[in-house]
Amino acid sequence: MTGHRQAEDKRGAKTALRSDPSAARLVAKSRTLLAGPVSWIGVRGAGKLWFNRCGLTNGGGDVAPSAACPTSSDPGPQGLIATGTIVIEARLEPWPGQPAPVLRYGAREGWLRGMMITYHPDDHRVVVDMVQGDELRRASVHVAPIIGECDLRITYSWDAPCRSGVLSVEHLEAETLHQTRFRDPLPLPYSDAERMLRGQAVAGERGKILMLGIARGIAPVALAPGLASGSLIDTPMGPRAVETLTAGDLVLSTSGEVHRVRYLASRQVPAVGLMRPMTLRAPFMGLSRDLVLSPDQRLVLTGSDAEYLYGGDAVMIQARHLHHFRAASQHETGPLIRYHAVLLDSHECLSVQGLCAESLFVGPMVPDILRTTVLSGLPPLSVPIHRLMPTPTLSQFEARNLVSAIYA
């Protein structure tokens, strides 16, 4: 399974390289996009909606759900998001030979505007069309084949003043990232952003929108941090909150070895959809206190049951596979949450409140893709390329069986 995941990472990078032959020319003519901090203006998902043109906040769980903000900083509904990101998490079950609409939006007030995202099963391609008046922009990227029901995270980012855009598709079943760059993106009016969030952007017949988020700035993709603020990491000087770690600090792996922090990766994401946080309640799985984490965070399980059932003294599972246990529940918060991950020189298992959690894994990745991740602030040559721990990653069914056997 180790080789399988590495092959997937390489395939994602290769797809990005060959999907847009003009990518090299684009970099030469316009500024390469760099992911960075963003200001989310709207989030929709799980029957909830938050929108604020000035930016959403999580002030003690209270948020500003309306479009009201101080006149001095309010761009107004006719203002433009010159640099921004639209993120859609969609669940698709396409039929062979039939294009599957992922999202559709249209408006005619003043002038024609619209956005359509479509998955084409014949050539496994995601296409994004943006229309404003007589202007049409199309971006497309090939993805890993979708077989049966599948979840995609589609991130469409643009910097209109710099004439650069990037389309990223994360195939969450295959764990691959597919990316292409495009030229001359169109800015998004705030009025259209609000209409899309308030329900005028709809899913197709063969799909479901799990989450829709719109932000100012270029949102990072892939390499998802998974530990919420306040998670305690074991260090030689005792437990420390993950968000307080900086480059050069020392942390302990579960084997007792000391490792130096290369970088602390953090990003703020919508707290709905597939990134909605979950809580594991102590003493489940040996926790010393309750832990809030992302469903994507990988955990390492050890013991005789793992060796007996799967032939290894340690196995890896995703936190999302624990949802059906009573000690695991969805964490209630506002529209946003900040996750963190510790980057080390090697891929390790960290001790987090008595639980084994993996450090940030970085596989082979071309520099242009690396610049669109949470590691965009690091020089590409300084980013370590990891070898996976020799630990198989279990499927949802396997993970539930093992956890039931160990903690029954």
Coordinates of C-alpha atoms in Angstrom, one line a residue:
M1 CA 0.0 0.0 0.0
T2 CA 3.0 2.2 0.5
G3 CA 4.0 2.0 -3.1
H4 CA 0.3 2.5 -4.1
R5 CA 0.1 5.9 -2.4
Q6 CA 3.4 7.1 -3.7
A7 CA 2.4 6.2 -7.2
E8 CA -0.8 8.2 -6.8
D9 CA 1.1 11.2 -5.7
K10 CA 3.4 11.0 -8.7
R11 CA 0.4 10.4 -11.0
G12 CA -1.2 13.6 -9.7
A13 CA 1.9 15.6 -10.4
K14 CA 2.3 14.1 -13.9
T15 CA -1.4 14.8 -14.7
A16 CA -0.8 18.5 -13.8
L17 CA 2.2 18.7 -16.1
R18 CA 0.6 17.2 -19.2
S19 CA -3.0 18.6 -18.7
D20 CA -2.1 22.1 -19.9
P21 CA 0.6 22.3 -22.6
S22 CA 0.6 26.1 -22.2
A23 CA 1.4 26.1 -18.5
A24 CA 5.1 26.9 -19.1
R25 CA 4.1 29.8 -21.4
L26 CA 1.7 31.1 -18.8
V27 CA 4.3 31.2 -16.1
A28 CA 6.5 33.2 -18.4
K29 CA 3.8 35.8 -19.3
S30 CA 2.2 36.3 -15.9
R31 CA 3.0 35.9 -12.2
T32 CA 2.9 32.4 -10.8
L33 CA 0.1 32.1 -8.3
L34 CA 1.1 31.5 -4.7
A35 CA -1.3 30.2 -2.1
G36 CA -1.6 32.1 1.1
P37 CA -3.9 33.3 3.9
V38 CA -7.4 33.9 2.6
S39 CA -10.4 35.8 3.9
W40 CA -13.6 33.7 3.6
I41 CA -16.6 35.7 2.8
G42 CA -19.1 32.9 2.6
V43 CA -19.7 29.3 3.4
R44 CA -22.6 27.0 2.6
G45 CA -23.1 23.4 3.7
A46 CA -25.1 21.0 6.0
G47 CA -28.1 23.3 5.7
K48 CA -26.2 26.3 7.1
L49 CA -25.1 29.5 5.5
W50 CA -22.7 32.3 6.5
F51 CA -22.0 35.4 4.3
N52 CA -20.2 38.6 5.0
R53 CA -18.5 40.7 2.4
C54 CA -16.0 41.9 4.9
G55 CA -15.0 38.4 5.9
L56 CA -16.3 35.7 8.2
T57 CA -15.0 35.4 11.8
N58 CA -15.3 32.8 14.6
G59 CA -15.5 35.1 17.6
G60 CA -16.2 32.6 20.3
G61 CA -18.6 30.8 18.0
D62 CA -20.4 33.9 17.0
V63 CA -20.3 35.0 13.4
A64 CA -21.7 37.7 11.3
P65 CA -24.2 35.9 9.0
S66 CA -25.4 38.9 7.1
A67 CA -23.8 41.0 4.4
A68 CA -23.6 44.1 6.7
C69 CA -20.2 45.6 7.5
P70 CA -18.7 49.0 8.1
T71 CA -19.2 51.4 5.2
S72 CA -15.5 52.2 5.1
S73 CA -14.6 48.6 4.3
D74 CA -17.7 47.4 2.5
P75 CA -16.9 46.7 -1.1
G76 CA -20.6 46.8 -1.9
P77 CA -22.6 44.1 -3.9
Q78 CA -21.3 45.5 -7.2
G79 CA -17.7 45.4 -6.1
L80 CA -15.4 42.8 -7.6
I81 CA -13.3 40.0 -6.1
A82 CA -10.2 40.6 -8.2
T83 CA -8.3 37.8 -6.5
G84 CA -10.3 34.9 -5.0
T85 CA -11.1 31.3 -4.7
I86 CA -14.3 29.2 -5.1
V87 CA -14.2 25.7 -3.4
I88 CA -16.8 23.1 -4.1
E89 CA -17.0 19.7 -2.5
A90 CA -19.3 17.5 -4.6
R91 CA -20.5 13.9 -4.4
L92 CA -20.9 12.5 -7.9
E93 CA -22.3 9.3 -9.3
P94 CA -22.0 9.8 -13.1
W95 CA -23.4 7.6 -15.8
P96 CA -21.1 6.4 -18.6
G97 CA -21.2 8.6 -21.6
Q98 CA -23.3 11.3 -20.0
P99 CA -21.7 14.6 -18.8
A100 CA -22.5 15.2 -15.1
P101 CA -23.1 18.8 -14.1
V102 CA -21.5 19.5 -10.7
L103 CA -22.6 23.1 -10.3
R104 CA -24.7 25.6 -12.3
Y105 CA -25.2 29.3 -11.7
G106 CA -26.6 32.0 -14.0
A107 CA -27.8 35.6 -13.6
R108 CA -29.0 38.2 -16.1
E109 CA -29.4 41.4 -14.0
G110 CA -27.4 44.1 -15.9
W111 CA -25.5 41.6 -18.0
L112 CA -25.2 37.9 -18.5
R113 CA -23.1 36.0 -15.9
G114 CA -22.7 32.4 -15.2
M115 CA -20.6 29.5 -14.0
M116 CA -20.9 25.8 -14.9
I117 CA -18.7 23.0 -13.6
T118 CA -19.1 19.6 -15.5
Y119 CA -17.5 16.2 -15.2
H120 CA -17.1 14.4 -18.5
P121 CA -16.8 10.6 -17.9
D122 CA -15.7 9.7 -21.4
D123 CA -12.3 11.4 -21.0
H124 CA -12.4 11.8 -17.2
R125 CA -12.2 15.6 -17.4
V126 CA -13.5 18.4 -15.1
V127 CA -14.5 21.5 -17.1
V128 CA -15.2 25.0 -15.6
D129 CA -16.9 27.6 -17.7
M130 CA -17.2 31.2 -16.5
V131 CA -19.3 33.8 -18.5
Q132 CA -19.5 37.5 -18.0
G133 CA -21.3 39.4 -20.9
D134 CA -19.4 38.5 -24.1
E135 CA -16.4 37.1 -22.2
L136 CA -16.1 33.3 -21.8
R137 CA -13.3 31.6 -19.9
R138 CA -12.8 27.8 -19.9
A139 CA -10.4 25.7 -17.8
S140 CA -10.3 21.9 -17.8
V141 CA -8.2 19.2 -16.2
H142 CA -8.1 15.4 -16.5
V143 CA -8.6 13.5 -13.3
A144 CA -8.4 9.9 -12.1
P145 CA -11.4 7.8 -13.3
I146 CA -14.6 8.1 -11.2
I147 CA -16.1 4.6 -10.6
G148 CA -19.4 4.6 -8.8
E149 CA -20.0 7.3 -6.1
C150 CA -17.1 9.6 -5.6
D151 CA -16.2 12.8 -3.7
L152 CA -14.3 15.6 -5.5
R153 CA -12.9 18.9 -4.0
I154 CA -12.7 21.4 -6.8
T155 CA -10.8 24.6 -6.2
Y156 CA -11.0 27.4 -8.7
S157 CA -8.6 30.3 -8.0
W158 CA -7.9 33.5 -9.9
D159 CA -5.8 36.6 -9.8
A160 CA -7.4 38.9 -12.4
P161 CA -4.9 41.8 -12.2
C162 CA -2.0 39.3 -12.8
R163 CA -4.0 37.5 -15.5
S164 CA -3.4 34.1 -13.8
G165 CA -5.7 31.3 -12.7
V166 CA -5.4 27.8 -11.4
L167 CA -7.9 24.9 -11.4
S168 CA -7.3 22.1 -8.9
V169 CA -9.3 18.9 -8.5
E170 CA -8.7 16.6 -5.5
H171 CA -10.0 13.1 -6.2
L172 CA -10.6 12.1 -2.6
E173 CA -11.1 8.4 -3.2
A174 CA -7.9 8.0 -5.2
E175 CA -6.0 10.6 -3.1
T176 CA -4.7 12.4 -6.1
L177 CA -4.4 16.1 -7.0
H178 CA -4.9 17.2 -10.6
Q179 CA -4.1 20.8 -11.6
T180 CA -3.9 23.1 -14.6
R181 CA -3.3 26.8 -15.0
F182 CA -5.2 29.2 -17.3
R183 CA -4.9 32.8 -18.5
D184 CA -7.0 35.9 -18.2
P185 CA -9.5 34.9 -15.5
L186 CA -12.6 36.9 -14.9
P187 CA -13.2 38.7 -11.5
L188 CA -16.3 37.7 -9.5
P189 CA -18.8 40.3 -8.5
Y190 CA -19.8 40.1 -4.8
S191 CA -23.4 40.0 -5.8
D192 CA -22.8 36.8 -7.7
A193 CA -20.9 35.3 -4.8
E194 CA -23.8 36.0 -2.5
R195 CA -26.4 34.6 -4.9
M196 CA -24.3 31.4 -5.4
L197 CA -24.1 31.0 -1.6
R198 CA -27.7 31.7 -1.0
G199 CA -28.8 28.8 -3.2
Q200 CA -28.8 30.0 -6.8
A201 CA -25.8 27.7 -7.5
V202 CA -27.3 24.3 -7.8
A203 CA -26.0 20.8 -8.3
G204 CA -26.8 18.5 -11.2
E205 CA -29.1 15.5 -11.2
R206 CA -26.3 13.0 -10.6
G207 CA -24.5 15.0 -7.9
K208 CA -24.8 16.8 -4.6
I209 CA -23.0 19.9 -3.3
L210 CA -21.6 19.1 0.2
M211 CA -19.9 22.4 0.7
L212 CA -19.5 25.7 -1.2
G213 CA -17.0 28.3 0.0
I214 CA -15.9 31.6 -1.5
A215 CA -12.8 33.6 -0.3
R216 CA -10.6 36.5 -1.2
G217 CA -7.1 35.3 -1.9
I218 CA -5.6 32.1 -3.3
A219 CA -6.6 29.2 -1.0
P220 CA -4.1 26.3 -0.6
V221 CA -5.0 22.8 -1.9
A222 CA -3.9 19.3 -1.0
L223 CA -1.4 18.6 1.9
A224 CA -4.3 19.1 4.3
P225 CA -3.3 19.8 8.0
G226 CA -5.4 17.9 10.4
L227 CA -4.9 19.0 14.1
A228 CA -7.1 21.7 15.5
S229 CA -5.7 24.5 17.6
G230 CA -5.1 23.4 21.2
S231 CA -4.0 19.9 20.2
L232 CA -1.1 19.0 22.5
I233 CA 2.1 17.6 20.9
D234 CA 4.7 15.8 23.1
T235 CA 8.0 17.5 23.2
P236 CA 11.2 16.9 25.3
M237 CA 10.0 19.8 27.6
G238 CA 6.4 18.5 27.9
P239 CA 3.2 18.8 25.9
R240 CA 2.8 22.0 23.8
A241 CA -0.2 23.3 21.8
V242 CA 0.5 22.6 18.1
E243 CA -0.1 26.2 17.0
T244 CA 2.7 27.4 19.3
L245 CA 5.4 25.3 17.5
T246 CA 7.8 27.0 15.2
A247 CA 10.7 26.0 13.0
G248 CA 13.6 24.6 15.1
D249 CA 11.5 23.4 18.0
L250 CA 11.8 19.8 19.1
V251 CA 9.0 17.2 19.2
L252 CA 8.9 13.6 20.2
S253 CA 7.8 10.7 18.0
T254 CA 5.9 7.8 19.6
S255 CA 9.1 5.8 19.5
G256 CA 10.7 8.4 21.8
E257 CA 13.0 9.9 19.2
V258 CA 13.5 13.6 19.1
H259 CA 12.8 15.4 15.8
R260 CA 13.3 19.1 14.8
V261 CA 10.3 20.9 13.4
R262 CA 11.0 22.1 9.8
Y263 CA 7.8 24.1 9.4
L264 CA 4.4 24.4 11.0
A265 CA 1.8 24.4 8.2
S266 CA -1.6 25.9 9.0
R267 CA -4.7 26.8 7.1
Q268 CA -8.2 28.0 7.8
V269 CA -11.0 26.1 6.0
P270 CA -14.8 25.9 6.1
A271 CA -16.0 23.8 9.0
V272 CA -18.7 22.1 7.0
G273 CA -18.6 19.4 4.3
L274 CA -15.8 16.9 4.2
M275 CA -13.5 19.2 6.3
R276 CA -16.0 19.5 9.2
P277 CA -14.1 18.8 12.4
M278 CA -14.7 15.9 14.6
T279 CA -14.1 15.2 18.3
L280 CA -12.6 12.0 19.8
R281 CA -13.5 11.8 23.5
A282 CA -11.1 10.5 26.1
P283 CA -10.2 7.8 27.0
F284 CA -11.1 6.4 23.6
M285 CA -8.0 5.0 21.8
G286 CA -5.8 6.0 24.8
L287 CA -6.6 9.7 24.7
S288 CA -5.6 11.7 27.8
R289 CA -8.1 14.4 26.9
D290 CA -10.7 15.2 24.1
L291 CA -9.1 15.8 20.7
V292 CA -10.5 17.9 17.9
L293 CA -9.2 17.0 14.4
S294 CA -9.9 16.9 10.7
P295 CA -11.6 13.8 9.3
D296 CA -8.5 13.6 7.0
Q297 CA -6.0 13.3 9.8
R298 CA -4.3 9.9 9.7
L299 CA -3.8 8.0 13.0
V300 CA -1.6 5.0 13.6
L301 CA -2.8 1.9 15.5
T302 CA -0.5 -0.7 17.0
G303 CA -0.9 -4.0 18.8
S304 CA -1.3 -7.7 18.4
D305 CA -4.7 -7.3 16.8
A306 CA -3.2 -5.2 14.0
E307 CA -0.5 -7.8 13.5
Y308 CA -3.0 -10.7 13.6
L309 CA -5.5 -9.1 11.2
Y310 CA -3.3 -7.2 8.8
G311 CA 0.2 -8.7 9.1
G312 CA 1.9 -5.6 10.6
D313 CA 2.7 -4.3 14.0
A314 CA 1.2 -0.9 13.0
V315 CA -1.5 0.3 10.6
M316 CA -2.8 3.7 9.6
I317 CA -6.4 4.9 9.5
Q318 CA -8.2 8.1 8.7
A319 CA -10.1 9.8 11.5
R320 CA -13.3 9.9 9.4
H321 CA -13.4 6.1 9.6
L322 CA -14.2 6.4 13.4
H323 CA -17.5 8.3 12.9
H324 CA -19.7 5.4 13.9
F325 CA -18.1 5.0 17.3
R326 CA -19.9 6.6 20.2
A327 CA -16.7 8.3 21.4
A328 CA -16.4 10.1 18.1
S329 CA -18.8 13.0 17.1
Q330 CA -19.0 16.0 14.9
H331 CA -17.5 19.1 16.5
E332 CA -19.8 22.1 16.6
T333 CA -18.2 25.4 15.7
G334 CA -18.7 28.4 13.5
P335 CA -18.2 28.6 9.8
L336 CA -14.4 28.2 9.9
I337 CA -11.7 26.2 11.6
R338 CA -7.9 26.3 11.6
Y339 CA -6.0 23.1 11.2
H340 CA -2.2 22.6 11.7
A341 CA 0.4 20.0 10.7
V342 CA 4.0 19.5 11.7
L343 CA 6.5 19.2 8.9
L344 CA 9.6 17.2 9.8
D345 CA 12.6 16.0 7.8
S346 CA 11.1 12.5 7.8
H347 CA 7.6 11.1 7.9
E348 CA 6.9 10.2 11.6
C349 CA 4.2 9.3 14.0
L350 CA 3.8 12.0 16.7
S351 CA 2.3 11.6 20.1
V352 CA -0.8 13.8 20.5
Q353 CA -2.6 13.5 23.8
G354 CA -1.8 9.8 23.9
L355 CA -2.8 9.2 20.3
C356 CA -0.4 8.4 17.4
A357 CA -0.9 11.0 14.6
E358 CA 1.2 11.2 11.5
S359 CA 3.3 14.3 10.7
L360 CA 2.8 16.1 7.4
F361 CA 3.6 13.8 4.5
V362 CA 5.1 15.4 1.3
G363 CA 5.5 13.1 -1.7
P364 CA 7.1 14.0 -5.0
M365 CA 5.6 17.3 -6.3
V366 CA 6.5 19.7 -9.0
P367 CA 7.4 23.3 -7.8
D368 CA 4.3 24.9 -9.5
I369 CA 2.0 22.6 -7.6
L370 CA 3.9 23.0 -4.3
R371 CA 3.4 26.8 -4.6
T372 CA -0.4 26.2 -4.4
T373 CA -0.2 24.3 -1.1
V374 CA 0.3 25.2 2.6
L375 CA 4.1 25.0 1.9
S376 CA 4.0 27.9 -0.6
G377 CA 6.1 30.0 1.8
L378 CA 9.0 27.6 1.6
P379 CA 11.6 27.6 -1.2
P380 CA 10.8 24.4 -3.2
L381 CA 14.4 23.0 -2.8
S382 CA 14.1 23.2 1.0
V383 CA 11.0 21.1 1.2
P384 CA 11.8 17.5 2.1
I385 CA 10.5 14.6 0.0
H386 CA 9.4 11.9 2.4
R387 CA 9.3 8.1 2.2
L388 CA 6.2 6.8 3.7
M389 CA 6.3 4.9 6.9
P390 CA 6.1 1.1 6.2
T391 CA 2.6 1.2 7.5
P392 CA -0.4 0.1 5.5
T393 CA -3.4 2.4 5.3
L394 CA -6.7 0.6 6.0
S395 CA -10.0 1.0 4.2
Q396 CA -13.0 2.2 6.1
F397 CA -14.3 -1.4 6.5
E398 CA -10.9 -2.6 7.7
A399 CA -10.4 0.3 10.1
R400 CA -13.8 -0.2 11.8
N401 CA -13.1 -3.9 12.2
L402 CA -9.7 -3.3 13.8
V403 CA -10.8 -0.5 16.1
S404 CA -13.8 -2.6 17.2
A405 CA -11.4 -5.5 18.0
I406 CA -9.0 -3.4 20.0
Y407 CA -11.4 -1.1 21.9
A408 CA -14.5 -3.3 22.1

